[in-house]
PDB file of C-alpha atoms in Angstrom:
ATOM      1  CA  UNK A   1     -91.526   5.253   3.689  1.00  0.00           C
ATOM      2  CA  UNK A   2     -91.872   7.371   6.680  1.00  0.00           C
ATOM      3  CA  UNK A   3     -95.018   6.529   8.984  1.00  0.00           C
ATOM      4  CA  UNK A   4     -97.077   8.720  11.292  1.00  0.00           C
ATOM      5  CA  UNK A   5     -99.336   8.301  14.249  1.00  0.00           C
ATOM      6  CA  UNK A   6    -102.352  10.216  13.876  1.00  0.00           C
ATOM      7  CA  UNK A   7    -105.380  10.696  16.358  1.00  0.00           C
ATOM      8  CA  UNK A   8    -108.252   8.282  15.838  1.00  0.00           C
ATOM      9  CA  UNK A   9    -110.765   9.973  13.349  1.00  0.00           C
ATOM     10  CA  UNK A  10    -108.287  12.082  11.553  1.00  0.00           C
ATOM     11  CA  UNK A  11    -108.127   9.576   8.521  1.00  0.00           C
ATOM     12  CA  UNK A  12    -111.713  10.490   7.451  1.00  0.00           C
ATOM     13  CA  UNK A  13    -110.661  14.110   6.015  1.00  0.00           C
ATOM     14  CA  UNK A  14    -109.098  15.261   3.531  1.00  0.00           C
ATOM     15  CA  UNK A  15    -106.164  16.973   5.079  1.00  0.00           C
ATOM     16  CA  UNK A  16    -104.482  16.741   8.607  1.00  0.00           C
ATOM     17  CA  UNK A  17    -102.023  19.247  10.373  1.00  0.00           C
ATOM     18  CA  UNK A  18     -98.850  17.760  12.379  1.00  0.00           C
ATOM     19  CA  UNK A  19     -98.048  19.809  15.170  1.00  0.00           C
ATOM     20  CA  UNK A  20     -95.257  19.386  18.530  1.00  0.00           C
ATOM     21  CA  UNK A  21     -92.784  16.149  18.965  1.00  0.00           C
ATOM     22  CA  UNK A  22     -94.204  14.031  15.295  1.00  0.00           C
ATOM     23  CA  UNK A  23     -93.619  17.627  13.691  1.00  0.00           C
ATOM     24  CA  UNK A  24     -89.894  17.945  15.138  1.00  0.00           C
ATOM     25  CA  UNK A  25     -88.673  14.323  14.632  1.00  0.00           C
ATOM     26  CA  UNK A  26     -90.265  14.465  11.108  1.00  0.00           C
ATOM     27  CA  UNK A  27     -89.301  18.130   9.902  1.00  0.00           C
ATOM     28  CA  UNK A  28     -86.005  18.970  11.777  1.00  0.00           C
ATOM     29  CA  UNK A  29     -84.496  15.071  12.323  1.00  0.00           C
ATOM     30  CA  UNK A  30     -85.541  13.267   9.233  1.00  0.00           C
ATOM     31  CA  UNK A  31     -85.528  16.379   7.286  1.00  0.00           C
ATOM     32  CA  UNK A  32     -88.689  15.960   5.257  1.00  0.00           C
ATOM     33  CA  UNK A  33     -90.364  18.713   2.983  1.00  0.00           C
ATOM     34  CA  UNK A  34     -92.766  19.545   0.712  1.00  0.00           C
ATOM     35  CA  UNK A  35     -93.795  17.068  -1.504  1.00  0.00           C
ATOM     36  CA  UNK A  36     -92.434  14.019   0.443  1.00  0.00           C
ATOM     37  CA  UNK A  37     -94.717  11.073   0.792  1.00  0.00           C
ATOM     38  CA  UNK A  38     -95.412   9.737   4.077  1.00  0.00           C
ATOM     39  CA  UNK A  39     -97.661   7.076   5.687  1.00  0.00           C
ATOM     40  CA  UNK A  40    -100.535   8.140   7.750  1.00  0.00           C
ATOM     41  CA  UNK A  41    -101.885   5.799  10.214  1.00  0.00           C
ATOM     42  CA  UNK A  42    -104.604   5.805  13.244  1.00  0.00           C
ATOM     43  CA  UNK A  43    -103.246   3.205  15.324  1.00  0.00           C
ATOM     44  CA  UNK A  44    -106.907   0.904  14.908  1.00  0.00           C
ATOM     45  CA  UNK A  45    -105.310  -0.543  11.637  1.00  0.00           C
ATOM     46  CA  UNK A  46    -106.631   2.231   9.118  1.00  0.00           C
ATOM     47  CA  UNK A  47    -103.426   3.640   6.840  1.00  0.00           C
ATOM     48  CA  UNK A  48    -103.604   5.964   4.192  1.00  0.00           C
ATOM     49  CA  UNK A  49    -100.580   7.585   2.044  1.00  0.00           C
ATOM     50  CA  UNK A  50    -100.361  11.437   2.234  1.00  0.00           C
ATOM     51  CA  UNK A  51     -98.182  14.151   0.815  1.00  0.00           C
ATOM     52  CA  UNK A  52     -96.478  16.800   2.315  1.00  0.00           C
ATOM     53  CA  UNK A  53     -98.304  19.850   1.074  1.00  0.00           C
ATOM     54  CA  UNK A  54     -96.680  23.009   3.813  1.00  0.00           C
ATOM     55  CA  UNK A  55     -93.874  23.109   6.610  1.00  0.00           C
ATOM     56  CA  UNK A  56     -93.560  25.790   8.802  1.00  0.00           C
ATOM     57  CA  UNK A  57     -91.841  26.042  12.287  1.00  0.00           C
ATOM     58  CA  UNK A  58     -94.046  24.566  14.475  1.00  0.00           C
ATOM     59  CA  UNK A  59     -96.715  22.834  12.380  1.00  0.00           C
ATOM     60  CA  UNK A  60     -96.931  21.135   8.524  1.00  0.00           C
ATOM     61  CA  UNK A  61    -100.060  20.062   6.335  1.00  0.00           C
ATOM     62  CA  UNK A  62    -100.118  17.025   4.851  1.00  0.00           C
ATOM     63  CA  UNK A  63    -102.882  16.129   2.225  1.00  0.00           C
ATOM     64  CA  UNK A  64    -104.299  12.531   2.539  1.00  0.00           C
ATOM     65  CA  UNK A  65    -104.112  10.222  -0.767  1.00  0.00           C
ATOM     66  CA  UNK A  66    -105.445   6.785  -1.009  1.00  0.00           C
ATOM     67  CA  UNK A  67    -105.804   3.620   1.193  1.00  0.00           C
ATOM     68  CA  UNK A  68    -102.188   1.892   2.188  1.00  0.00           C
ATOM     69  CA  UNK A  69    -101.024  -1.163   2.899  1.00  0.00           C
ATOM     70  CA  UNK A  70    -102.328  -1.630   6.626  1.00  0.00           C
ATOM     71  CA  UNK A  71     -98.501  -3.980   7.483  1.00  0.00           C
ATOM     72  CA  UNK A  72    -100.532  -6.160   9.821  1.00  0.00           C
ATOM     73  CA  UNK A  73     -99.897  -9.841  10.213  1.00  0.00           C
ATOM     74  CA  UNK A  74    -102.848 -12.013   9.565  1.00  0.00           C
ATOM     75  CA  UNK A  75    -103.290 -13.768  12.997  1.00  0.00           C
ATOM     76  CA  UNK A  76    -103.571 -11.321  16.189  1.00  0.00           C
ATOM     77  CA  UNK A  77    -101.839 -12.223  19.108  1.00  0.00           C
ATOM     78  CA  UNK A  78    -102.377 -10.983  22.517  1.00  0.00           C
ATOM     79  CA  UNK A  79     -99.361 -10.996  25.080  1.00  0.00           C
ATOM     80  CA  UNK A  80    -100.501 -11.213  28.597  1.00  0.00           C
ATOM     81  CA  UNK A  81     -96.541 -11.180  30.777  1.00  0.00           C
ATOM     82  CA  UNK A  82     -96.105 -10.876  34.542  1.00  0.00           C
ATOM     83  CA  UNK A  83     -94.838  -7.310  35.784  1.00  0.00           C
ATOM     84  CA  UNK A  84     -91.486  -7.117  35.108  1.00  0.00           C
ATOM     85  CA  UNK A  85     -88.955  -4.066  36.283  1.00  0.00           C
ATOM     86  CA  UNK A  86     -90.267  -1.007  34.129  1.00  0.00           C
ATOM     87  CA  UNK A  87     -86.935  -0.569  31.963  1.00  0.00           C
ATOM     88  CA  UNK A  88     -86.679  -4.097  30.969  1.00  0.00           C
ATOM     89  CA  UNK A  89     -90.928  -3.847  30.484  1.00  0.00           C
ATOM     90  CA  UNK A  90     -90.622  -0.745  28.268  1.00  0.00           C
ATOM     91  CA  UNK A  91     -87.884  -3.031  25.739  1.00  0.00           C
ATOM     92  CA  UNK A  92     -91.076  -5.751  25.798  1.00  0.00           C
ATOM     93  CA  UNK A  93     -93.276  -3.311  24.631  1.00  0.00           C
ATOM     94  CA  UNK A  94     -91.075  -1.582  22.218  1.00  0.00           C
ATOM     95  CA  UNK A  95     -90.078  -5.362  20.745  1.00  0.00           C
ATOM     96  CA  UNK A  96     -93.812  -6.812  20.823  1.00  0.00           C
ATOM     97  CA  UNK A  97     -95.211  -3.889  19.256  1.00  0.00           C
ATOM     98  CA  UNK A  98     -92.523  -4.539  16.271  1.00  0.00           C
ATOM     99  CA  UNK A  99     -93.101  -8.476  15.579  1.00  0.00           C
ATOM    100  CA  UNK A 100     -96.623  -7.592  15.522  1.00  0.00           C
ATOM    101  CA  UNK A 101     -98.905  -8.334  18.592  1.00  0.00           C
ATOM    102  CA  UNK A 102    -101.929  -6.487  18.672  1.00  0.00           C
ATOM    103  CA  UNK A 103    -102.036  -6.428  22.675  1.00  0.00           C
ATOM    104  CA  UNK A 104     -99.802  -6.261  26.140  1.00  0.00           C
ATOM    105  CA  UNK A 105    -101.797  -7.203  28.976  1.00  0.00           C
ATOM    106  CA  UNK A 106     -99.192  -7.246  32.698  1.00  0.00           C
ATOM    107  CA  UNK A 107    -100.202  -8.852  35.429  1.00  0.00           C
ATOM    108  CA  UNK A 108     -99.088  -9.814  38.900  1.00  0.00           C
ATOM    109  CA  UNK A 109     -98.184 -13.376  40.022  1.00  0.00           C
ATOM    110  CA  UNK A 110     -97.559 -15.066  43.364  1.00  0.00           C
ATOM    111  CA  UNK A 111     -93.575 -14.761  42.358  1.00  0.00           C
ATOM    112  CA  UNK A 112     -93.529 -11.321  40.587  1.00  0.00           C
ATOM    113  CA  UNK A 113     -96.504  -9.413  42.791  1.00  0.00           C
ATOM    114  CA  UNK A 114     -95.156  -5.700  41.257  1.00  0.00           C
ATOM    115  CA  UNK A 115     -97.635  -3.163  40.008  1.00  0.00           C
ATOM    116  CA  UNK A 116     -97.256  -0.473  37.611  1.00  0.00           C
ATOM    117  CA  UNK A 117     -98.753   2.705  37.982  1.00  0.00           C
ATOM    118  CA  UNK A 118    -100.977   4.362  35.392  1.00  0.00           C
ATOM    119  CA  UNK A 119     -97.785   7.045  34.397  1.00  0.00           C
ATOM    120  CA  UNK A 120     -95.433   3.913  33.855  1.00  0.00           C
ATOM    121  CA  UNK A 121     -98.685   2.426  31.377  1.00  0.00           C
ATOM    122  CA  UNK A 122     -98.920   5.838  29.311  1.00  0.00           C
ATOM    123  CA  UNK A 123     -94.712   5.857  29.283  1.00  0.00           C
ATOM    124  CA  UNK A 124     -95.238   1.918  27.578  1.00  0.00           C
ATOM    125  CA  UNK A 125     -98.084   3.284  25.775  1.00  0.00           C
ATOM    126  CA  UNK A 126     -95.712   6.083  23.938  1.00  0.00           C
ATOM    127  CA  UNK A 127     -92.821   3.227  23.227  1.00  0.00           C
ATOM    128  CA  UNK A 128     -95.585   1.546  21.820  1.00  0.00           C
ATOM    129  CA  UNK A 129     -96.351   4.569  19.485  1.00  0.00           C
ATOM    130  CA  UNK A 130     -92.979   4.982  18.540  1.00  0.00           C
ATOM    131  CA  UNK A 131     -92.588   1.666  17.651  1.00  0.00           C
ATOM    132  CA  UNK A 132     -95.356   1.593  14.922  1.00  0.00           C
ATOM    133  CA  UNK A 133     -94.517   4.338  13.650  1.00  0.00           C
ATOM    134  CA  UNK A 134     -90.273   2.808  13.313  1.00  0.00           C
ATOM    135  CA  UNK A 135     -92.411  -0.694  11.899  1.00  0.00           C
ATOM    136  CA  UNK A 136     -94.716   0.588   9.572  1.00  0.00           C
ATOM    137  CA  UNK A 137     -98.113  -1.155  11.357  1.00  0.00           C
ATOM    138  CA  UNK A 138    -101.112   0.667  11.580  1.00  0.00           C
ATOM    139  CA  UNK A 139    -102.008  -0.465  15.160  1.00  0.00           C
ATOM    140  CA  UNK A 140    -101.015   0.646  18.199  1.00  0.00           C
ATOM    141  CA  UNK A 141    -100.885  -2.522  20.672  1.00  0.00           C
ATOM    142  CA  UNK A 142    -103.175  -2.056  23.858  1.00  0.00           C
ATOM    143  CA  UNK A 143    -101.154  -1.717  27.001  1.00  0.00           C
ATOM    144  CA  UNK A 144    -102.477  -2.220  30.218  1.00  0.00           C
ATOM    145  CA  UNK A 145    -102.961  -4.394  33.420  1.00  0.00           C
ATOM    146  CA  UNK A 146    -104.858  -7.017  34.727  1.00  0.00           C
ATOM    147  CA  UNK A 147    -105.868  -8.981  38.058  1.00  0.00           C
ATOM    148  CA  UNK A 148    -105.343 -12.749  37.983  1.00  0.00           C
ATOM    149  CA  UNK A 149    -109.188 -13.327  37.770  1.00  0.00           C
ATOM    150  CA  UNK A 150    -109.369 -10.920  34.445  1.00  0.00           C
ATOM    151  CA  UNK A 151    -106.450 -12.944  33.084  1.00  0.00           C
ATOM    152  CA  UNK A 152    -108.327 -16.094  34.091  1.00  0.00           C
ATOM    153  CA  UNK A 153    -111.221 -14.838  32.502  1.00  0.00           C
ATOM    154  CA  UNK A 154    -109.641 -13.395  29.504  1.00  0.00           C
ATOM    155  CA  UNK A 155    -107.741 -17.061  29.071  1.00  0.00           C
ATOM    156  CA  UNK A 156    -111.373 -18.909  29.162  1.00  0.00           C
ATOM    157  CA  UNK A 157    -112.585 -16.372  26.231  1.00  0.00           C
ATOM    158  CA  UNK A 158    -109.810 -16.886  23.760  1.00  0.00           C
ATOM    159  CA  UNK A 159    -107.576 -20.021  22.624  1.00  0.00           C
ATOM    160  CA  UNK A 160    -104.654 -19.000  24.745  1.00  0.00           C
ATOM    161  CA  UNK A 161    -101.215 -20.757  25.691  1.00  0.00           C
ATOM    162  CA  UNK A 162     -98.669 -20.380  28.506  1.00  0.00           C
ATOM    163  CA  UNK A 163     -95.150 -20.809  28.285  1.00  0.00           C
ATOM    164  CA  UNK A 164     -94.346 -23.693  30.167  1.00  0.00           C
ATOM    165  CA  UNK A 165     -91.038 -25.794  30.212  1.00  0.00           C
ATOM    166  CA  UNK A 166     -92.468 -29.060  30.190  1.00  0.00           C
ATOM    167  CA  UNK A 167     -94.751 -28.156  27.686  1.00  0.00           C
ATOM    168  CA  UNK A 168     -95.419 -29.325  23.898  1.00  0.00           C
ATOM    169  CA  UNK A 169     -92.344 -27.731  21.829  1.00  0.00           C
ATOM    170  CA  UNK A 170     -94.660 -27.447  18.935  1.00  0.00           C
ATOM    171  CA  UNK A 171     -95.909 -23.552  18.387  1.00  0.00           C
ATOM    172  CA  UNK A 172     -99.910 -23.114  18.566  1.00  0.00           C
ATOM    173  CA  UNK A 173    -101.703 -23.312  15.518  1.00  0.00           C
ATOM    174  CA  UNK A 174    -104.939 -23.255  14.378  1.00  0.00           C
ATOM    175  CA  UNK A 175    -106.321 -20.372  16.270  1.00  0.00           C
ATOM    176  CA  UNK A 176    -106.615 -16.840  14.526  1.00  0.00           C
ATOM    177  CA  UNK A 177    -106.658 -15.033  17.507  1.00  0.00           C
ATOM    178  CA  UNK A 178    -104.583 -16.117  20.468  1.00  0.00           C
ATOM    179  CA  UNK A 179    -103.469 -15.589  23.866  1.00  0.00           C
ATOM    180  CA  UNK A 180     -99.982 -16.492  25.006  1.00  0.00           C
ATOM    181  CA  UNK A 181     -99.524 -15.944  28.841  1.00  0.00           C
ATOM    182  CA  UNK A 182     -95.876 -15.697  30.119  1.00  0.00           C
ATOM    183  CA  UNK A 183     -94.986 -15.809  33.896  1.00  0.00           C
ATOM    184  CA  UNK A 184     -91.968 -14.521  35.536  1.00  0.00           C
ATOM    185  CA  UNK A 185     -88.080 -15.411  35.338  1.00  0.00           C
ATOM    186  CA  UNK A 186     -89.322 -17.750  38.240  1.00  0.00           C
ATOM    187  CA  UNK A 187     -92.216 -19.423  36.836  1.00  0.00           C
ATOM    188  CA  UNK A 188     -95.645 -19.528  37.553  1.00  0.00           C
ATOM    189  CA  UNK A 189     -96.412 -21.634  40.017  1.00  0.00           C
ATOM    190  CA  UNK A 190     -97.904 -25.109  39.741  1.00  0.00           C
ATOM    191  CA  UNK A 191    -101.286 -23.660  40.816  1.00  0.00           C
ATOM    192  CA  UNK A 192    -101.692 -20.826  38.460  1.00  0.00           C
ATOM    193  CA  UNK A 193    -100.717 -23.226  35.670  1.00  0.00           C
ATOM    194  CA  UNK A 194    -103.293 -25.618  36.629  1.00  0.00           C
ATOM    195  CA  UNK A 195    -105.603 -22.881  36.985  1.00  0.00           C
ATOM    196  CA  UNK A 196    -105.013 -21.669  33.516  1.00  0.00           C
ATOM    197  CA  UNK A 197    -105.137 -24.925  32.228  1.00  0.00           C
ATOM    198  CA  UNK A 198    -108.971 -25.080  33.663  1.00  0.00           C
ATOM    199  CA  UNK A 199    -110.004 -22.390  31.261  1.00  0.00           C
ATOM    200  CA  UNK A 200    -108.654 -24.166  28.480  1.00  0.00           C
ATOM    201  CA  UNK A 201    -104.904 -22.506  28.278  1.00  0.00           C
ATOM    202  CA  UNK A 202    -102.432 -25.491  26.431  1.00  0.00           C
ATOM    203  CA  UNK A 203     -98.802 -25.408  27.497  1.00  0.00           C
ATOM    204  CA  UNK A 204     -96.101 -24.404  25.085  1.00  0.00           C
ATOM    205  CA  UNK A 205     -91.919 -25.232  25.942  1.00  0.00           C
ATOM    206  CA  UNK A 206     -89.491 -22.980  23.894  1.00  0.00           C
ATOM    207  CA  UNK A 207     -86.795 -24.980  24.333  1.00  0.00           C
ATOM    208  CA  UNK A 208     -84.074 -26.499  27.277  1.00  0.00           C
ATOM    209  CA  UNK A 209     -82.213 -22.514  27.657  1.00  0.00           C
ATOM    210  CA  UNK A 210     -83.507 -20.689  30.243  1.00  0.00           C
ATOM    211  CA  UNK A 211     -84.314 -16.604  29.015  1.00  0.00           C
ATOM    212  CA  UNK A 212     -85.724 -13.417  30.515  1.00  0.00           C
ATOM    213  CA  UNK A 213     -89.104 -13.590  30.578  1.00  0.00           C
ATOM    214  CA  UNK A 214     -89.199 -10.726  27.975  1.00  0.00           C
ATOM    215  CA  UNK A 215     -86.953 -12.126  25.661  1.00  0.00           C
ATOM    216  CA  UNK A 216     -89.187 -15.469  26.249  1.00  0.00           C
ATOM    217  CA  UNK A 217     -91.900 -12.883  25.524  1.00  0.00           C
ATOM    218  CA  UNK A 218     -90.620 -11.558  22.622  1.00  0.00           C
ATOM    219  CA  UNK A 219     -89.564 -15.020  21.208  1.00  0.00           C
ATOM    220  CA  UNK A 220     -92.659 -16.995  21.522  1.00  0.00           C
ATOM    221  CA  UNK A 221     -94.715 -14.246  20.043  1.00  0.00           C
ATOM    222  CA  UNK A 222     -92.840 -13.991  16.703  1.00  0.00           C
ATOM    223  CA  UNK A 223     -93.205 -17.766  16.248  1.00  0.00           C
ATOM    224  CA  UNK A 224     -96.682 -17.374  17.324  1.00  0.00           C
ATOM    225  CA  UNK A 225     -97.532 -14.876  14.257  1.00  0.00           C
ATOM    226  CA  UNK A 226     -95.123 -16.635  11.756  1.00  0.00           C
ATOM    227  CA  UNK A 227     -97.085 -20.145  12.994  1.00  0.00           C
TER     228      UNK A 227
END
């Protein structure tokens, strides 16, 4: 079943209107019509089913039905990766958002110091939309940055985990809500690790193969929500 992205707040009618690019991929690429179901979700985890009720050329009504299935995993995971080049960082985002991680925190690190720039977050942000709506979840992963003290900070409030060669091979358990922290094709430096490990972070090895830190990314979070 088809799913759509709708503003926050628009699940509490009875009826919402779908209007500019949802309107064209749904009406004139997928080719739905009038009395097709479809999905209706506000990217905070609420989902209800709706029906297709008018199409016209720029704009359709759809009339909202009961509660649906919400497609969430049951433990959240928050990905917090060092800046990576903005084409290979859009892929994470697209890829993260589909296994199921409620989060995408970048950051900068003595070996991968880039920035992005607040129209590179809202381009991430849209992948990120698209991809829930290819998935079928009902949230719409956070994206944004932060400074090495917020991630330090952010590491000491939640059971987190970096990726870490030499670490246990083991995924984390326990936790319902965790924190895995990924560093750059280089590696975090001794330092930062130690400094992670002060707030509490364990450290996690995937394996002997060295990987992109966004396929490492991408990796340790689907073990992390099937562990």
């Amino acid at each position: 079943m088809v799913t759509v992205v709708v503003a926050a707040g628009a699940l509490a009618g009875e009826r919402i209107e779908i209007e500019g690019d949802e309107h064209r991929h749904l009406f004139r690429a997928l080719r739905l019509s009038v009395g097709d179901r479809l999905r209706v979700v506000d990217g905070r985890g609420g989902a209800r089913f709706g029906r297709v009720e008018t199409v016209e050329r720029r704009r359709a009504g759809v009339v909202l039905e009961g509660s649906a299935p919400d497609g969430e995993p049951a433990r959240r995971v928050e990905l917090a990766i060092a800046a990576i080049r903005p084409e290979r960082a859009a892929w994470a985002v697209e890829k993260a958002t589909e296994v199921g991680v409620v989060a995408i925190h970048w950051f900068g690190s003595e070996r991968a110091p880039r920035r992005y720039g607040e129209r590179q977050l809202e381009r991430f942000r849209r992948v990120a939309v698209s991809a829930v709506s290819q998935c079928a979840r009902s949230v719409v992963p956070a994206v944004g940055t932060l400074s090495w003290e917020a991630l330090l900070e952010l590491a000491g409030s939640l059971p987190s985990t970096v990726l870490d060669p030499a670490g246990d091979r083991r995924p984390p358990g326990g936790a319902e809500h965790l924190l895995l922290i990924v560093g750059p094709e280089g590696g975090l430096t001794s330092a930062e690790v130690a400094a992670l490990a002060a707030r509490g972070a364990t450290r996690w090895g995937l394996g002997p193969t060295i990987v992109r830190a966004e396929t490492a990314a991408i990796v340790a979070s689907a073990l992390a929500l099937c562990g």
